[in-house]
Amino acid sequence: MAEAGGGPSTRTVARITLTVAGVLLFLYLLYTVRSVLTLVFISAFLALAFGPAVEFFSRRGLPRTAAILATYLSIFAAIVGIGLLIVPPVVNGVQSLSRDIPGYVRDLRKSKQFRKYDNRYHISQKLNDQAKKLPSRLGDAAGALQSVTVGVFSALVQLITVLTMTFFFLKDGERIVGFGLRLLAERQPRARAVSGDIYRSVSGYVAGNVIISIIAGTVAWLSLTLLGVPFAVPLGVLVAFLDLIPLVGATIGAVIVGIVTAFHDFPTATIIWAVIAVVYQQVENNVLQPLVYRRTVDVPPLTVIVAILIGASLLGVLGALVAIPVAAAVQIVARDLWHNRGSGPVLPAPAEPAAPPSGP
């Protein structure tokens, strides 16, 4: 109702004021618990990512809880296996490099031009001093790697929290989603179809991304082994890991490997690796990705770039990794809203009238 002067009534003003205050309070509460919401989001995403693996073990006859634990053990075993593949070659290579540097320095001293600068700036002495300290740097590198790994979730406690929430999402997620869908009453069939599309899109993207990354790492490992480049296994694992990052990850991995080949056999190995990297990237973009991602992720390139930038600004590398499946989920919801614009909820069909009782 409006007052005599034509303005809004006191009740209307009070309702608007309370609504605005409620929205602001809700946003403030969300901002206050943003760190908790981030952990919940990460747990939900991991549950979607681990879902196909859990279903794989469930189809083999394992109970749901045992299937989840088997998935966790498989991931842990994969991490340990990768560590065993990477750490020993790197340690041996660093120790070998530490022993060989003095010989390299003596070879450099044979150059008249190098001796001129070496006598002035004492380059040989500095290189030999750093070579003696090189093995001790492994401890510092391991500490830095541990800090980076734990820093993804800020602390080991948060990592345990995320894995615990992921466990319960995997165990009870279907019931939780089912309860939420039942609250939508007549809109339940439509919401169930959308949620199913989102699950297939996210889990399909994660599984496909892992498969493509394994292929990229395998190609890098085989290529470097044939070229005789040292650290072929660690570099292959590095390429596989970086290939998980959309758009730029494969390029970064190729550049790092190219730098290593330049120290090994320049320019032959470097040119061959550059050709292999370019050809493989074309095959991955035009053959592997369309084949693996069909019917799961179909996001326009511009949307991919914007999503990655937003995800990276919010959650760093983790945000960049989840940007594409999140964008795909948003696209699925937006497409459903667009296709069903102006249409009301799907109402159940009216019940047929009961037949009149037959007389005597």
CSV table of C-alpha atoms in Angstrom, one decimal, residues 20-313:
chain,number,residue,atom,x,y,z
A,20,VAL,CA,18.6,-6.0,2.1
A,21,ALA,CA,19.9,-6.4,5.6
A,22,GLY,CA,19.2,-10.2,5.4
A,23,VAL,CA,21.1,-10.4,2.1
A,24,LEU,CA,24.0,-8.4,3.4
A,25,LEU,CA,24.2,-10.6,6.5
A,26,PHE,CA,24.1,-13.7,4.4
A,27,LEU,CA,26.9,-12.5,2.2
A,28,TYR,CA,28.9,-11.5,5.3
A,29,LEU,CA,28.5,-15.0,6.7
A,30,LEU,CA,29.6,-16.5,3.4
A,31,TYR,CA,32.7,-14.3,3.5
A,32,THR,CA,33.4,-15.3,7.1
A,33,VAL,CA,33.3,-19.0,6.3
A,34,ARG,CA,34.9,-18.7,2.9
A,35,SER,CA,37.8,-21.0,3.8
A,36,VAL,CA,35.4,-23.7,5.0
A,37,LEU,CA,33.4,-23.3,1.8
A,38,THR,CA,36.6,-23.7,-0.2
A,39,LEU,CA,37.3,-27.0,1.5
A,40,VAL,CA,33.8,-28.2,0.9
A,41,PHE,CA,34.0,-27.2,-2.8
A,42,ILE,CA,37.4,-29.1,-3.1
A,43,SER,CA,35.9,-32.1,-1.4
A,44,ALA,CA,32.8,-32.1,-3.7
A,45,PHE,CA,35.0,-31.8,-6.7
A,46,LEU,CA,37.3,-34.7,-5.6
A,47,ALA,CA,34.2,-36.8,-4.9
A,48,LEU,CA,33.0,-36.2,-8.5
A,49,ALA,CA,36.6,-36.9,-9.8
A,50,PHE,CA,36.9,-40.2,-7.8
A,51,GLY,CA,33.4,-41.3,-8.6
A,52,PRO,CA,34.3,-43.4,-11.7
A,53,ALA,CA,37.1,-45.2,-9.8
A,54,VAL,CA,34.7,-46.0,-6.9
A,55,GLU,CA,32.1,-47.3,-9.3
A,56,PHE,CA,34.8,-49.4,-10.9
A,57,PHE,CA,35.6,-51.2,-7.7
A,58,SER,CA,31.9,-51.4,-6.8
A,59,ARG,CA,31.2,-53.2,-10.0
A,60,ARG,CA,33.8,-55.8,-8.9
A,61,GLY,CA,31.7,-56.7,-5.9
A,62,LEU,CA,33.2,-54.5,-3.2
A,63,PRO,CA,30.9,-52.7,-0.8
A,64,ARG,CA,30.7,-48.9,-1.2
A,65,THR,CA,33.0,-48.2,1.8
A,66,ALA,CA,35.6,-50.8,0.7
A,67,ALA,CA,35.5,-49.4,-2.9
A,68,ILE,CA,36.2,-45.9,-1.6
A,69,LEU,CA,39.1,-47.1,0.5
A,70,ALA,CA,40.5,-49.1,-2.5
A,71,THR,CA,40.4,-45.9,-4.5
A,72,TYR,CA,42.3,-44.0,-1.8
A,73,LEU,CA,44.9,-46.8,-1.6
A,74,SER,CA,45.3,-46.8,-5.4
A,75,ILE,CA,45.9,-43.1,-5.4
A,76,PHE,CA,48.4,-43.3,-2.6
A,77,ALA,CA,50.2,-46.2,-4.3
A,78,ALA,CA,50.4,-44.2,-7.5
A,79,ILE,CA,51.9,-41.2,-5.7
A,80,VAL,CA,54.4,-43.5,-3.9
A,81,GLY,CA,55.3,-45.2,-7.2
A,82,ILE,CA,55.8,-41.9,-8.9
A,83,GLY,CA,58.1,-40.8,-6.1
A,84,LEU,CA,60.1,-44.0,-6.4
A,85,LEU,CA,60.5,-43.4,-10.1
A,86,ILE,CA,61.5,-39.8,-9.7
A,87,VAL,CA,63.6,-39.5,-6.6
A,88,PRO,CA,66.4,-42.1,-7.1
A,89,PRO,CA,67.3,-40.9,-10.7
A,90,VAL,CA,67.3,-37.3,-9.5
A,91,VAL,CA,69.5,-38.0,-6.5
A,92,ASN,CA,71.9,-40.1,-8.6
A,93,GLY,CA,72.0,-37.4,-11.3
A,94,VAL,CA,72.7,-34.6,-8.9
A,95,GLN,CA,75.5,-36.6,-7.3
A,96,SER,CA,76.9,-37.5,-10.7
A,97,LEU,CA,76.7,-33.9,-11.8
A,98,SER,CA,78.5,-32.8,-8.6
A,99,ARG,CA,81.3,-35.2,-9.4
A,100,ASP,CA,81.6,-34.2,-13.0
A,101,ILE,CA,81.5,-30.5,-12.7
A,102,PRO,CA,85.3,-30.2,-11.8
A,103,GLY,CA,86.1,-32.1,-15.0
A,104,TYR,CA,83.8,-29.8,-17.0
A,105,VAL,CA,85.6,-26.8,-15.5
A,106,ARG,CA,89.0,-28.2,-16.4
A,107,ASP,CA,87.8,-28.7,-20.0
A,108,LEU,CA,86.7,-25.1,-20.0
A,109,ARG,CA,90.1,-23.9,-18.8
A,110,LYS,CA,91.5,-25.2,-22.1
A,111,SER,CA,89.8,-22.3,-23.8
A,112,LYS,CA,92.0,-19.2,-23.9
A,113,GLN,CA,89.0,-16.8,-23.8
A,114,PHE,CA,87.5,-18.6,-20.8
A,115,ARG,CA,90.9,-18.5,-18.9
A,116,LYS,CA,91.0,-14.8,-19.5
A,117,TYR,CA,87.7,-14.3,-17.7
A,118,ASP,CA,88.3,-17.0,-15.2
A,119,ASN,CA,91.5,-15.4,-14.0
A,120,ARG,CA,89.6,-12.1,-13.6
A,121,TYR,CA,86.3,-13.3,-12.0
A,122,HIS,CA,87.4,-16.7,-10.5
A,123,ILE,CA,84.6,-18.6,-12.3
A,124,SER,CA,86.2,-22.0,-11.8
A,125,GLN,CA,86.5,-21.6,-8.1
A,126,LYS,CA,82.9,-20.6,-7.7
A,127,LEU,CA,81.7,-23.5,-9.9
A,128,ASN,CA,83.7,-26.0,-7.8
A,129,ASP,CA,82.4,-24.5,-4.6
A,130,GLN,CA,78.8,-24.8,-5.8
A,131,ALA,CA,79.4,-28.3,-7.0
A,132,LYS,CA,80.5,-29.4,-3.5
A,133,LYS,CA,77.3,-27.9,-2.0
A,134,LEU,CA,75.0,-29.4,-4.7
A,135,PRO,CA,74.1,-32.7,-2.9
A,136,SER,CA,73.1,-30.7,0.2
A,137,ARG,CA,70.6,-28.8,-1.9
A,138,LEU,CA,68.6,-31.9,-2.3
A,139,GLY,CA,67.4,-31.6,1.3
A,140,ASP,CA,66.4,-28.0,0.7
A,141,ALA,CA,64.6,-29.0,-2.5
A,142,ALA,CA,62.7,-31.8,-0.7
A,143,GLY,CA,61.7,-29.3,2.0
A,144,ALA,CA,60.4,-26.9,-0.6
A,145,LEU,CA,58.5,-29.7,-2.4
A,146,GLN,CA,56.9,-30.7,0.9
A,147,SER,CA,55.9,-27.1,1.5
A,148,VAL,CA,54.4,-26.7,-1.9
A,149,THR,CA,52.5,-30.0,-1.6
A,150,VAL,CA,51.1,-29.3,1.8
A,151,GLY,CA,50.4,-25.7,0.8
A,152,VAL,CA,47.7,-26.8,-1.6
A,153,PHE,CA,45.5,-27.2,1.5
A,154,SER,CA,47.5,-24.9,3.8
A,155,ALA,CA,48.1,-27.6,6.3
A,156,LEU,CA,48.1,-31.4,6.7
A,157,VAL,CA,45.1,-31.1,9.0
A,158,GLN,CA,43.1,-29.5,6.2
A,159,LEU,CA,44.2,-32.2,3.8
A,160,ILE,CA,42.9,-34.9,6.2
A,161,THR,CA,39.7,-32.8,6.5
A,162,VAL,CA,39.2,-32.7,2.7
A,163,LEU,CA,39.8,-36.4,2.3
A,164,THR,CA,37.4,-37.2,5.1
A,165,MET,CA,34.7,-35.0,3.6
A,166,THR,CA,35.4,-36.5,0.2
A,167,PHE,CA,34.9,-40.0,1.8
A,168,PHE,CA,31.5,-39.0,3.1
A,169,PHE,CA,30.5,-37.3,-0.2
A,170,LEU,CA,31.4,-40.5,-2.0
A,171,LYS,CA,29.6,-42.7,0.5
A,172,ASP,CA,26.4,-40.6,1.1
A,173,GLY,CA,26.5,-38.2,-1.8
A,174,GLU,CA,23.8,-40.0,-3.7
A,175,ARG,CA,21.4,-39.9,-0.8
A,176,ILE,CA,22.2,-36.2,-0.1
A,177,VAL,CA,21.6,-35.3,-3.7
A,178,GLY,CA,18.4,-37.4,-3.7
A,179,PHE,CA,17.1,-35.6,-0.6
A,180,GLY,CA,17.8,-32.2,-2.2
A,181,LEU,CA,16.0,-33.3,-5.4
A,182,ARG,CA,13.0,-34.5,-3.5
A,183,LEU,CA,12.6,-31.0,-2.0
A,184,LEU,CA,12.0,-29.7,-5.6
A,185,ALA,CA,8.8,-31.7,-5.8
A,186,GLU,CA,7.5,-31.4,-9.4
A,187,ARG,CA,10.8,-30.0,-10.7
A,188,GLN,CA,12.6,-33.1,-9.6
A,189,PRO,CA,12.9,-34.9,-13.0
A,190,ARG,CA,14.4,-31.9,-14.7
A,191,ALA,CA,16.8,-31.2,-11.8
A,192,ARG,CA,17.8,-34.9,-11.7
A,193,ALA,CA,18.6,-34.8,-15.4
A,194,VAL,CA,20.7,-31.7,-15.0
A,195,SER,CA,22.6,-33.1,-12.0
A,196,GLY,CA,23.3,-36.3,-14.0
A,197,ASP,CA,24.7,-34.3,-16.9
A,198,ILE,CA,26.9,-32.4,-14.5
A,199,TYR,CA,28.2,-35.5,-12.9
A,200,ARG,CA,29.0,-37.1,-16.2
A,201,SER,CA,30.7,-33.9,-17.5
A,202,VAL,CA,32.9,-33.4,-14.4
A,203,SER,CA,33.9,-37.1,-14.0
A,204,GLY,CA,34.4,-37.5,-17.7
A,205,TYR,CA,36.6,-34.5,-17.9
A,206,VAL,CA,38.8,-35.6,-14.9
A,207,ALA,CA,39.1,-39.1,-16.2
A,208,GLY,CA,39.9,-37.9,-19.7
A,209,ASN,CA,42.4,-35.3,-18.5
A,210,VAL,CA,44.2,-38.0,-16.5
A,211,ILE,CA,44.3,-40.3,-19.5
A,212,ILE,CA,45.6,-37.6,-21.9
A,213,SER,CA,48.2,-36.6,-19.4
A,214,ILE,CA,49.4,-40.2,-19.0
A,215,ILE,CA,49.7,-40.4,-22.8
A,216,ALA,CA,51.7,-37.1,-22.9
A,217,GLY,CA,54.1,-38.3,-20.2
A,218,THR,CA,54.5,-41.7,-22.0
A,219,VAL,CA,55.3,-40.0,-25.3
A,220,ALA,CA,57.8,-37.7,-23.6
A,221,TRP,CA,59.5,-40.6,-21.7
A,222,LEU,CA,59.8,-42.7,-24.9
A,223,SER,CA,61.1,-39.8,-26.9
A,224,LEU,CA,63.7,-38.8,-24.4
A,225,THR,CA,64.8,-42.4,-23.9
A,226,LEU,CA,65.3,-42.9,-27.6
A,227,LEU,CA,67.3,-39.6,-27.7
A,228,GLY,CA,69.4,-40.7,-24.8
A,229,VAL,CA,68.5,-37.7,-22.7
A,230,PRO,CA,69.1,-38.2,-19.0
A,231,PHE,CA,66.2,-38.1,-16.4
A,232,ALA,CA,63.8,-39.4,-19.0
A,233,VAL,CA,61.4,-40.8,-16.3
A,234,PRO,CA,61.3,-37.7,-14.1
A,235,LEU,CA,60.9,-35.5,-17.1
A,236,GLY,CA,58.1,-37.7,-18.5
A,237,VAL,CA,56.3,-37.5,-15.1
A,238,LEU,CA,56.8,-33.7,-15.1
A,239,VAL,CA,55.3,-33.4,-18.6
A,240,ALA,CA,52.3,-35.6,-17.5
A,241,PHE,CA,51.7,-33.5,-14.4
A,242,LEU,CA,52.0,-30.2,-16.3
A,243,ASP,CA,49.7,-31.5,-19.1
A,244,LEU,CA,46.9,-31.5,-16.5
A,245,ILE,CA,46.9,-27.7,-16.5
A,246,PRO,CA,44.7,-26.5,-19.4
A,247,LEU,CA,46.0,-24.4,-22.3
A,248,VAL,CA,49.6,-23.7,-21.0
A,249,GLY,CA,50.6,-26.8,-19.1
A,250,ALA,CA,51.8,-28.8,-22.2
A,251,THR,CA,53.7,-25.9,-23.5
A,252,ILE,CA,55.5,-25.3,-20.2
A,253,GLY,CA,56.5,-28.9,-20.0
A,254,ALA,CA,57.8,-29.0,-23.6
A,255,VAL,CA,59.9,-25.9,-22.9
A,256,ILE,CA,61.4,-27.4,-19.8
A,257,VAL,CA,62.3,-30.6,-21.6
A,258,GLY,CA,63.7,-28.6,-24.5
A,259,ILE,CA,66.1,-26.8,-22.1
A,260,VAL,CA,67.3,-30.1,-20.7
A,261,THR,CA,67.9,-31.5,-24.3
A,262,ALA,CA,69.9,-28.4,-25.1
A,263,PHE,CA,72.4,-29.3,-22.4
A,264,HIS,CA,72.5,-32.9,-23.5
A,265,ASP,CA,72.9,-32.7,-27.3
A,266,PHE,CA,72.3,-29.3,-28.9
A,267,PRO,CA,71.0,-28.7,-31.5
A,268,THR,CA,70.1,-32.3,-32.7
A,269,ALA,CA,68.2,-33.5,-29.7
A,270,THR,CA,66.5,-30.1,-29.1
A,271,ILE,CA,65.3,-29.9,-32.7
A,272,ILE,CA,64.0,-33.5,-32.7
A,273,TRP,CA,62.2,-32.9,-29.3
A,274,ALA,CA,60.7,-29.6,-30.7
A,275,VAL,CA,59.3,-31.5,-33.7
A,276,ILE,CA,57.9,-34.3,-31.5
A,277,ALA,CA,56.3,-31.8,-29.0
A,278,VAL,CA,54.6,-29.8,-31.8
A,279,VAL,CA,53.3,-32.9,-33.6
A,280,TYR,CA,52.1,-34.4,-30.4
A,281,GLN,CA,50.3,-31.2,-29.4
A,282,GLN,CA,48.5,-31.1,-32.7
A,283,VAL,CA,47.4,-34.8,-32.3
A,284,GLU,CA,46.3,-34.1,-28.7
A,285,ASN,CA,44.3,-31.0,-29.6
A,286,ASN,CA,42.7,-32.4,-32.8
A,287,VAL,CA,42.4,-36.1,-32.1
A,288,LEU,CA,42.8,-37.1,-28.5
A,289,GLN,CA,40.7,-34.4,-26.8
A,290,PRO,CA,37.7,-34.6,-29.2
A,291,LEU,CA,37.8,-38.4,-28.8
A,292,VAL,CA,38.1,-38.5,-25.0
A,293,TYR,CA,35.9,-35.5,-24.2
A,294,ARG,CA,33.0,-36.2,-26.6
A,295,ARG,CA,29.6,-36.0,-24.8
A,296,THR,CA,31.2,-34.8,-21.6
A,297,VAL,CA,32.9,-31.4,-22.0
A,298,ASP,CA,32.0,-29.0,-24.8
A,299,VAL,CA,33.0,-25.5,-23.6
A,300,PRO,CA,33.9,-22.7,-26.1
A,301,PRO,CA,37.5,-21.7,-26.1
A,302,LEU,CA,36.8,-18.1,-24.9
A,303,THR,CA,34.8,-19.5,-22.0
A,304,VAL,CA,37.7,-21.8,-21.2
A,305,ILE,CA,40.2,-18.9,-21.1
A,306,VAL,CA,38.0,-16.8,-18.9
A,307,ALA,CA,37.2,-19.7,-16.6
A,308,ILE,CA,40.9,-20.5,-16.1
A,309,LEU,CA,41.8,-16.9,-15.4
A,310,ILE,CA,39.0,-16.7,-12.8
A,311,GLY,CA,39.9,-20.0,-11.3
A,312,ALA,CA,43.6,-19.2,-11.1
A,313,SER,CA,42.9,-15.9,-9.4
